[in-house]
Amino acid sequence: MVAPGEEVGVARRRPRRVYEVGREPDPRFSLANERTLLAWLRTALALVVAGVAIVAFADAFRETAWFEVTAGIAFAGGAVAALLGYLRWQQVERALRLDEPMPSAVASIVVLAAILGIAVVSGYALIASTP
Amino acid sequence: MSATSRFPETQIERTTLAWQRTGLALAGTGLVLARVAAIRGSRLVVALCAGMVVTAGIALVASSLAGRDRGPWLRGERRGGGLSLASHATVVTTVGLAAAGVVLVATT
């Protein structure tokens, strides 16, 4: 197992608010948590790609300003999703180290709200731009 | 016995692949956003995206190399294995790219 000398360097791990508490969890759980963070980042990127597609669509067809609003929601949703995904990674890693129950996934509501926002505003934009 | 418990190294492999997938998605998204920003004439967003694509590339290589170093941690031979600097850079780049999109629609 872990030799005392090999614990040197552990203090360098960031963020400290995660790694300074509790005990080392099973590495497989930490890896699973890391992959969940990556899934969050890819979801955030999907929102950014949606924003880019809406901007390109609006430019190509000289659409109304409502499409810009829709793209703005997608970009802002992407930024918030990435940030919340990182905060959630911290929460879960701390819970793993402290042997606490899994924190609730409130962050998913933000993505849901962004998707709903895109759907509602783009739906209105389509109706408003139809002659 | 599941394949994961017989071969725990597959966890590292899967995580490294997830990093690579995310890095590639990040670089691709950055390039597309830069192209749209160039069409709209926003040099600021093009410059932001270019910087982020480069960061994504560096983080992609660094996280792939870090994956090779995780075997002893997984086997309980040493501690470590926290999120690397490259991983944090990937998070920041993703947020930055989304923020660049907001700047694009707000300024052009």
PDB file of C-alpha atoms in Angstrom:
ATOM      1  CA  MET A   1       0.000   0.000   0.000  1.00  0.00           C
ATOM      2  CA  VAL A   2       0.967   3.661   0.301  1.00  0.00           C
ATOM      3  CA  ALA A   3       4.460   4.218   1.700  1.00  0.00           C
ATOM      4  CA  PRO A   4       4.799   7.312   3.929  1.00  0.00           C
ATOM      5  CA  GLY A   5       7.467   8.850   1.706  1.00  0.00           C
ATOM      6  CA  GLU A   6       5.196   8.643  -1.298  1.00  0.00           C
ATOM      7  CA  GLU A   7       2.617  10.916   0.249  1.00  0.00           C
ATOM      8  CA  VAL A   8       4.917  13.862  -0.483  1.00  0.00           C
ATOM      9  CA  GLY A   9       3.333  15.894  -3.249  1.00  0.00           C
ATOM     10  CA  VAL A  10      -0.223  15.141  -2.178  1.00  0.00           C
ATOM     11  CA  ALA A  11      -0.410  18.627  -0.631  1.00  0.00           C
ATOM     12  CA  ARG A  12       0.176  20.086  -4.095  1.00  0.00           C
ATOM     13  CA  ARG A  13      -3.118  18.772  -5.340  1.00  0.00           C
ATOM     14  CA  ARG A  14      -5.711  21.403  -6.142  1.00  0.00           C
ATOM     15  CA  PRO A  15      -8.300  22.485  -5.170  1.00  0.00           C
ATOM     16  CA  ARG A  16      -7.317  22.313  -1.527  1.00  0.00           C
ATOM     17  CA  ARG A  17     -10.912  22.501  -0.296  1.00  0.00           C
ATOM     18  CA  VAL A  18     -11.353  19.056  -1.877  1.00  0.00           C
ATOM     19  CA  TYR A  19      -8.070  17.334  -1.120  1.00  0.00           C
ATOM     20  CA  GLU A  20      -7.489  18.594   2.414  1.00  0.00           C
ATOM     21  CA  VAL A  21     -10.503  16.804   3.848  1.00  0.00           C
ATOM     22  CA  GLY A  22     -11.293  13.163   4.605  1.00  0.00           C
ATOM     23  CA  ARG A  23      -9.383  10.125   3.415  1.00  0.00           C
ATOM     24  CA  GLU A  24      -8.421   8.778   0.029  1.00  0.00           C
ATOM     25  CA  PRO A  25     -11.432   7.145  -1.680  1.00  0.00           C
ATOM     26  CA  ASP A  26     -11.303   4.138  -3.991  1.00  0.00           C
ATOM     27  CA  PRO A  27      -9.584   5.510  -7.134  1.00  0.00           C
ATOM     28  CA  ARG A  28     -12.293   3.932  -9.297  1.00  0.00           C
ATOM     29  CA  PHE A  29     -14.909   6.212  -7.709  1.00  0.00           C
ATOM     30  CA  SER A  30     -12.717   9.283  -8.295  1.00  0.00           C
ATOM     31  CA  LEU A  31     -12.232   8.269 -11.927  1.00  0.00           C
ATOM     32  CA  ALA A  32     -15.996   7.835 -12.347  1.00  0.00           C
ATOM     33  CA  ASN A  33     -16.508  11.304 -10.836  1.00  0.00           C
ATOM     34  CA  GLU A  34     -13.927  12.718 -13.249  1.00  0.00           C
ATOM     35  CA  ARG A  35     -15.763  11.180 -16.207  1.00  0.00           C
ATOM     36  CA  THR A  36     -18.990  12.771 -14.942  1.00  0.00           C
ATOM     37  CA  LEU A  37     -17.242  16.163 -14.972  1.00  0.00           C
ATOM     38  CA  LEU A  38     -16.202  15.482 -18.567  1.00  0.00           C
ATOM     39  CA  ALA A  39     -19.793  14.602 -19.463  1.00  0.00           C
ATOM     40  CA  TRP A  40     -20.801  17.995 -18.017  1.00  0.00           C
ATOM     41  CA  LEU A  41     -18.166  19.753 -20.110  1.00  0.00           C
ATOM     42  CA  ARG A  42     -19.362  17.994 -23.269  1.00  0.00           C
ATOM     43  CA  THR A  43     -22.954  18.984 -22.450  1.00  0.00           C
ATOM     44  CA  ALA A  44     -21.761  22.583 -22.062  1.00  0.00           C
ATOM     45  CA  LEU A  45     -19.988  22.314 -25.425  1.00  0.00           C
ATOM     46  CA  ALA A  46     -23.179  20.941 -27.011  1.00  0.00           C
ATOM     47  CA  LEU A  47     -24.969  24.102 -25.830  1.00  0.00           C
ATOM     48  CA  VAL A  48     -22.177  26.260 -27.301  1.00  0.00           C
ATOM     49  CA  VAL A  49     -22.414  24.371 -30.615  1.00  0.00           C
ATOM     50  CA  ALA A  50     -26.189  24.941 -30.576  1.00  0.00           C
ATOM     51  CA  GLY A  51     -25.523  28.660 -30.091  1.00  0.00           C
ATOM     52  CA  VAL A  52     -23.060  28.703 -33.005  1.00  0.00           C
ATOM     53  CA  ALA A  53     -25.581  26.906 -35.242  1.00  0.00           C
ATOM     54  CA  ILE A  54     -28.320  29.416 -34.337  1.00  0.00           C
ATOM     55  CA  VAL A  55     -26.001  32.371 -35.045  1.00  0.00           C
ATOM     56  CA  ALA A  56     -25.001  30.877 -38.416  1.00  0.00           C
ATOM     57  CA  PHE A  57     -28.660  30.182 -39.227  1.00  0.00           C
ATOM     58  CA  ALA A  58     -29.689  33.728 -38.298  1.00  0.00           C
ATOM     59  CA  ASP A  59     -26.883  35.169 -40.470  1.00  0.00           C
ATOM     60  CA  ALA A  60     -27.657  32.958 -43.458  1.00  0.00           C
ATOM     61  CA  PHE A  61     -31.371  33.735 -43.523  1.00  0.00           C
ATOM     62  CA  ARG A  62     -31.209  37.320 -42.175  1.00  0.00           C
ATOM     63  CA  GLU A  63     -33.454  36.319 -39.310  1.00  0.00           C
ATOM     64  CA  THR A  64     -34.812  38.491 -36.483  1.00  0.00           C
ATOM     65  CA  ALA A  65     -32.991  39.578 -33.350  1.00  0.00           C
ATOM     66  CA  TRP A  66     -34.865  36.894 -31.424  1.00  0.00           C
ATOM     67  CA  PHE A  67     -32.467  34.323 -32.832  1.00  0.00           C
ATOM     68  CA  GLU A  68     -29.608  36.299 -31.292  1.00  0.00           C
ATOM     69  CA  VAL A  69     -31.410  36.069 -27.957  1.00  0.00           C
ATOM     70  CA  THR A  70     -31.754  32.302 -28.426  1.00  0.00           C
ATOM     71  CA  ALA A  71     -28.052  31.974 -29.206  1.00  0.00           C
ATOM     72  CA  GLY A  72     -27.255  34.101 -26.142  1.00  0.00           C
ATOM     73  CA  ILE A  73     -29.265  31.718 -23.943  1.00  0.00           C
ATOM     74  CA  ALA A  74     -27.394  28.751 -25.416  1.00  0.00           C
ATOM     75  CA  PHE A  75     -23.957  30.334 -24.856  1.00  0.00           C
ATOM     76  CA  ALA A  76     -24.813  31.495 -21.328  1.00  0.00           C
ATOM     77  CA  GLY A  77     -26.278  28.061 -20.539  1.00  0.00           C
ATOM     78  CA  GLY A  78     -23.029  26.482 -21.757  1.00  0.00           C
ATOM     79  CA  ALA A  79     -20.910  28.693 -19.503  1.00  0.00           C
ATOM     80  CA  VAL A  80     -23.096  28.010 -16.463  1.00  0.00           C
ATOM     81  CA  ALA A  81     -23.247  24.255 -17.182  1.00  0.00           C
ATOM     82  CA  ALA A  82     -19.444  24.024 -17.334  1.00  0.00           C
ATOM     83  CA  LEU A  83     -19.066  25.960 -14.073  1.00  0.00           C
ATOM     84  CA  LEU A  84     -21.733  23.945 -12.286  1.00  0.00           C
ATOM     85  CA  GLY A  85     -20.242  20.699 -13.597  1.00  0.00           C
ATOM     86  CA  TYR A  86     -16.929  21.658 -12.009  1.00  0.00           C
ATOM     87  CA  LEU A  87     -18.593  22.659  -8.716  1.00  0.00           C
ATOM     88  CA  ARG A  88     -20.476  19.368  -8.731  1.00  0.00           C
ATOM     89  CA  TRP A  89     -17.232  17.458  -9.283  1.00  0.00           C
ATOM     90  CA  GLN A  90     -15.873  19.215  -6.161  1.00  0.00           C
ATOM     91  CA  GLN A  91     -19.013  18.403  -4.137  1.00  0.00           C
ATOM     92  CA  VAL A  92     -18.985  14.726  -5.101  1.00  0.00           C
ATOM     93  CA  GLU A  93     -15.226  14.341  -4.545  1.00  0.00           C
ATOM     94  CA  ARG A  94     -15.585  15.865  -1.078  1.00  0.00           C
ATOM     95  CA  ALA A  95     -18.542  13.578  -0.331  1.00  0.00           C
ATOM     96  CA  LEU A  96     -16.444  10.579  -1.441  1.00  0.00           C
ATOM     97  CA  ARG A  97     -13.551  11.611   0.800  1.00  0.00           C
ATOM     98  CA  LEU A  98     -15.794  12.324   3.800  1.00  0.00           C
ATOM     99  CA  ASP A  99     -17.925   9.226   3.211  1.00  0.00           C
ATOM    100  CA  GLU A 100     -21.035  11.393   3.002  1.00  0.00           C
ATOM    101  CA  PRO A 101     -24.165  10.729   0.935  1.00  0.00           C
ATOM    102  CA  MET A 102     -24.219  11.730  -2.732  1.00  0.00           C
ATOM    103  CA  PRO A 103     -25.130  15.447  -3.114  1.00  0.00           C
ATOM    104  CA  SER A 104     -28.360  16.173  -5.015  1.00  0.00           C
ATOM    105  CA  ALA A 105     -28.039  17.032  -8.703  1.00  0.00           C
ATOM    106  CA  VAL A 106     -29.527  20.543  -8.684  1.00  0.00           C
ATOM    107  CA  ALA A 107     -27.165  21.557 -11.492  1.00  0.00           C
ATOM    108  CA  SER A 108     -29.135  19.517 -14.047  1.00  0.00           C
ATOM    109  CA  ILE A 109     -32.011  21.987 -13.684  1.00  0.00           C
ATOM    110  CA  VAL A 110     -29.825  24.709 -15.241  1.00  0.00           C
ATOM    111  CA  VAL A 111     -29.254  22.663 -18.384  1.00  0.00           C
ATOM    112  CA  LEU A 112     -32.946  21.836 -18.513  1.00  0.00           C
ATOM    113  CA  ALA A 113     -33.807  25.542 -18.141  1.00  0.00           C
ATOM    114  CA  ALA A 114     -31.368  26.471 -20.935  1.00  0.00           C
ATOM    115  CA  ILE A 115     -32.837  23.860 -23.285  1.00  0.00           C
ATOM    116  CA  LEU A 116     -36.392  24.969 -22.456  1.00  0.00           C
ATOM    117  CA  GLY A 117     -35.357  28.611 -22.953  1.00  0.00           C
ATOM    118  CA  ILE A 118     -33.873  27.810 -26.366  1.00  0.00           C
ATOM    119  CA  ALA A 119     -37.019  25.891 -27.365  1.00  0.00           C
ATOM    120  CA  VAL A 120     -39.452  28.607 -26.229  1.00  0.00           C
ATOM    121  CA  VAL A 121     -37.547  31.624 -27.613  1.00  0.00           C
ATOM    122  CA  SER A 122     -36.651  29.951 -30.927  1.00  0.00           C
ATOM    123  CA  GLY A 123     -40.275  28.818 -31.288  1.00  0.00           C
ATOM    124  CA  TYR A 124     -41.428  32.414 -30.759  1.00  0.00           C
ATOM    125  CA  ALA A 125     -38.707  33.666 -33.142  1.00  0.00           C
ATOM    126  CA  LEU A 126     -39.888  31.280 -35.856  1.00  0.00           C
ATOM    127  CA  ILE A 127     -43.512  32.388 -35.458  1.00  0.00           C
ATOM    128  CA  ALA A 128     -42.520  36.086 -35.328  1.00  0.00           C
ATOM    129  CA  SER A 129     -40.399  35.811 -38.493  1.00  0.00           C
ATOM    130  CA  THR A 130     -43.053  34.001 -40.532  1.00  0.00           C
ATOM    131  CA  PRO A 131     -44.691  36.500 -42.909  1.00  0.00           C
TER     132      PRO A 131
ATOM    133  CA  MET B   1     -16.853 -10.787 -11.871  1.00  0.00           C
ATOM    134  CA  SER B   2     -17.183  -7.735 -14.099  1.00  0.00           C
ATOM    135  CA  ALA B   3     -14.557  -6.749 -16.657  1.00  0.00           C
ATOM    136  CA  THR B   4     -13.890  -3.561 -14.661  1.00  0.00           C
ATOM    137  CA  SER B   5     -13.012  -5.369 -11.433  1.00  0.00           C
ATOM    138  CA  ARG B   6     -10.825  -7.914 -13.267  1.00  0.00           C
ATOM    139  CA  PHE B   7      -9.044  -5.220 -15.256  1.00  0.00           C
ATOM    140  CA  PRO B   8      -9.275  -1.982 -13.241  1.00  0.00           C
ATOM    141  CA  GLU B   9      -6.866  -0.323 -15.702  1.00  0.00           C
ATOM    142  CA  THR B  10      -9.786  -0.077 -18.134  1.00  0.00           C
ATOM    143  CA  GLN B  11     -11.093   2.688 -15.835  1.00  0.00           C
ATOM    144  CA  ILE B  12      -7.989   4.755 -16.574  1.00  0.00           C
ATOM    145  CA  GLU B  13      -8.281   3.985 -20.271  1.00  0.00           C
ATOM    146  CA  ARG B  14     -11.935   5.021 -20.327  1.00  0.00           C
ATOM    147  CA  THR B  15     -11.168   8.239 -18.438  1.00  0.00           C
ATOM    148  CA  THR B  16      -8.288   9.098 -20.780  1.00  0.00           C
ATOM    149  CA  LEU B  17     -10.565   8.506 -23.779  1.00  0.00           C
ATOM    150  CA  ALA B  18     -13.196  10.751 -22.174  1.00  0.00           C
ATOM    151  CA  TRP B  19     -10.561  13.496 -21.810  1.00  0.00           C
ATOM    152  CA  GLN B  20      -9.532  13.057 -25.444  1.00  0.00           C
ATOM    153  CA  ARG B  21     -13.152  13.190 -26.616  1.00  0.00           C
ATOM    154  CA  THR B  22     -13.760  16.342 -24.612  1.00  0.00           C
ATOM    155  CA  GLY B  23     -10.525  17.953 -25.846  1.00  0.00           C
ATOM    156  CA  LEU B  24     -11.408  17.219 -29.460  1.00  0.00           C
ATOM    157  CA  ALA B  25     -14.952  18.548 -28.989  1.00  0.00           C
ATOM    158  CA  LEU B  26     -13.489  21.674 -27.399  1.00  0.00           C
ATOM    159  CA  ALA B  27     -11.020  22.252 -30.246  1.00  0.00           C
ATOM    160  CA  GLY B  28     -13.717  21.617 -32.882  1.00  0.00           C
ATOM    161  CA  THR B  29     -16.199  23.958 -31.194  1.00  0.00           C
ATOM    162  CA  GLY B  30     -13.521  26.641 -30.890  1.00  0.00           C
ATOM    163  CA  LEU B  31     -12.696  26.418 -34.594  1.00  0.00           C
ATOM    164  CA  VAL B  32     -16.362  26.635 -35.668  1.00  0.00           C
ATOM    165  CA  LEU B  33     -17.023  29.574 -33.335  1.00  0.00           C
ATOM    166  CA  ALA B  34     -13.881  31.309 -34.637  1.00  0.00           C
ATOM    167  CA  ARG B  35     -15.106  30.851 -38.225  1.00  0.00           C
ATOM    168  CA  VAL B  36     -18.546  32.318 -37.443  1.00  0.00           C
ATOM    169  CA  ALA B  37     -16.881  35.187 -35.547  1.00  0.00           C
ATOM    170  CA  ALA B  38     -14.591  35.834 -38.550  1.00  0.00           C
ATOM    171  CA  ILE B  39     -17.631  36.041 -40.851  1.00  0.00           C
ATOM    172  CA  ARG B  40     -19.201  38.537 -38.442  1.00  0.00           C
ATOM    173  CA  GLY B  41     -15.965  40.523 -38.286  1.00  0.00           C
ATOM    174  CA  SER B  42     -15.307  40.111 -34.556  1.00  0.00           C
ATOM    175  CA  ARG B  43     -11.510  39.973 -34.269  1.00  0.00           C
ATOM    176  CA  LEU B  44     -11.755  39.859 -30.479  1.00  0.00           C
ATOM    177  CA  VAL B  45     -13.747  36.602 -30.506  1.00  0.00           C
ATOM    178  CA  VAL B  46     -11.515  35.094 -33.220  1.00  0.00           C
ATOM    179  CA  ALA B  47      -8.465  35.837 -31.060  1.00  0.00           C
ATOM    180  CA  LEU B  48     -10.178  34.421 -27.944  1.00  0.00           C
ATOM    181  CA  CYS B  49     -11.151  31.242 -29.802  1.00  0.00           C
ATOM    182  CA  ALA B  50      -7.666  30.812 -31.292  1.00  0.00           C
ATOM    183  CA  GLY B  51      -6.153  31.005 -27.808  1.00  0.00           C
ATOM    184  CA  MET B  52      -8.641  28.488 -26.492  1.00  0.00           C
ATOM    185  CA  VAL B  53      -8.083  26.032 -29.338  1.00  0.00           C
ATOM    186  CA  VAL B  54      -4.346  26.107 -28.591  1.00  0.00           C
ATOM    187  CA  THR B  55      -5.049  25.606 -24.862  1.00  0.00           C
ATOM    188  CA  ALA B  56      -7.375  22.702 -25.689  1.00  0.00           C
ATOM    189  CA  GLY B  57      -4.638  21.087 -27.794  1.00  0.00           C
ATOM    190  CA  ILE B  58      -2.053  21.401 -25.013  1.00  0.00           C
ATOM    191  CA  ALA B  59      -4.523  20.097 -22.399  1.00  0.00           C
ATOM    192  CA  LEU B  60      -5.420  17.196 -24.690  1.00  0.00           C
ATOM    193  CA  VAL B  61      -1.807  16.058 -24.969  1.00  0.00           C
ATOM    194  CA  ALA B  62      -1.080  16.676 -21.265  1.00  0.00           C
ATOM    195  CA  SER B  63      -4.143  14.756 -20.033  1.00  0.00           C
ATOM    196  CA  SER B  64      -3.320  11.848 -22.353  1.00  0.00           C
ATOM    197  CA  LEU B  65       0.217  11.671 -20.949  1.00  0.00           C
ATOM    198  CA  ALA B  66      -1.086  11.967 -17.358  1.00  0.00           C
ATOM    199  CA  GLY B  67      -3.302   8.924 -17.928  1.00  0.00           C
ATOM    200  CA  ARG B  68      -0.219   6.726 -18.380  1.00  0.00           C
ATOM    201  CA  ASP B  69       0.945   7.681 -14.892  1.00  0.00           C
ATOM    202  CA  ARG B  70      -2.133   6.589 -12.984  1.00  0.00           C
ATOM    203  CA  GLY B  71      -1.588   2.833 -12.702  1.00  0.00           C
ATOM    204  CA  PRO B  72       0.244   2.910  -9.322  1.00  0.00           C
ATOM    205  CA  TRP B  73      -2.503   5.151  -7.867  1.00  0.00           C
ATOM    206  CA  LEU B  74      -5.214   2.770  -9.021  1.00  0.00           C
ATOM    207  CA  ARG B  75      -3.359  -0.222  -7.554  1.00  0.00           C
ATOM    208  CA  GLY B  76      -3.050   1.604  -4.205  1.00  0.00           C
ATOM    209  CA  GLU B  77       0.753   1.811  -4.468  1.00  0.00           C
ATOM    210  CA  ARG B  78       0.811   5.576  -4.088  1.00  0.00           C
ATOM    211  CA  ARG B  79      -1.564   8.453  -3.483  1.00  0.00           C
ATOM    212  CA  GLY B  80      -2.404  11.145  -5.979  1.00  0.00           C
ATOM    213  CA  GLY B  81      -4.455  11.226  -9.110  1.00  0.00           C
ATOM    214  CA  GLY B  82      -6.232  14.521  -8.503  1.00  0.00           C
ATOM    215  CA  LEU B  83      -7.321  16.801 -11.314  1.00  0.00           C
ATOM    216  CA  SER B  84      -4.215  18.061 -13.107  1.00  0.00           C
ATOM    217  CA  LEU B  85      -3.467  21.617 -14.230  1.00  0.00           C
ATOM    218  CA  ALA B  86      -4.358  20.533 -17.772  1.00  0.00           C
ATOM    219  CA  SER B  87      -7.750  19.332 -16.524  1.00  0.00           C
ATOM    220  CA  HIS B  88      -8.429  22.639 -14.830  1.00  0.00           C
ATOM    221  CA  ALA B  89      -7.345  24.416 -18.027  1.00  0.00           C
ATOM    222  CA  THR B  90      -9.942  22.379 -19.939  1.00  0.00           C
ATOM    223  CA  VAL B  91     -12.700  23.515 -17.556  1.00  0.00           C
ATOM    224  CA  VAL B  92     -11.609  27.161 -17.843  1.00  0.00           C
ATOM    225  CA  THR B  93     -11.376  26.909 -21.649  1.00  0.00           C
ATOM    226  CA  THR B  94     -14.910  25.493 -21.891  1.00  0.00           C
ATOM    227  CA  VAL B  95     -16.303  28.350 -19.786  1.00  0.00           C
ATOM    228  CA  GLY B  96     -14.220  30.821 -21.809  1.00  0.00           C
ATOM    229  CA  LEU B  97     -15.517  29.513 -25.117  1.00  0.00           C
ATOM    230  CA  ALA B  98     -19.121  29.858 -23.965  1.00  0.00           C
ATOM    231  CA  ALA B  99     -18.339  33.385 -22.718  1.00  0.00           C
ATOM    232  CA  ALA B 100     -16.792  34.206 -26.127  1.00  0.00           C
ATOM    233  CA  GLY B 101     -20.118  33.193 -27.684  1.00  0.00           C
ATOM    234  CA  VAL B 102     -21.954  35.614 -25.396  1.00  0.00           C
ATOM    235  CA  VAL B 103     -19.483  38.372 -26.390  1.00  0.00           C
ATOM    236  CA  LEU B 104     -20.098  37.538 -30.067  1.00  0.00           C
ATOM    237  CA  VAL B 105     -23.884  37.943 -29.919  1.00  0.00           C
ATOM    238  CA  ALA B 106     -23.631  40.979 -27.627  1.00  0.00           C
ATOM    239  CA  THR B 107     -21.131  42.930 -29.752  1.00  0.00           C
ATOM    240  CA  THR B 108     -21.927  42.074 -33.382  1.00  0.00           C
TER     241      THR B 108
END
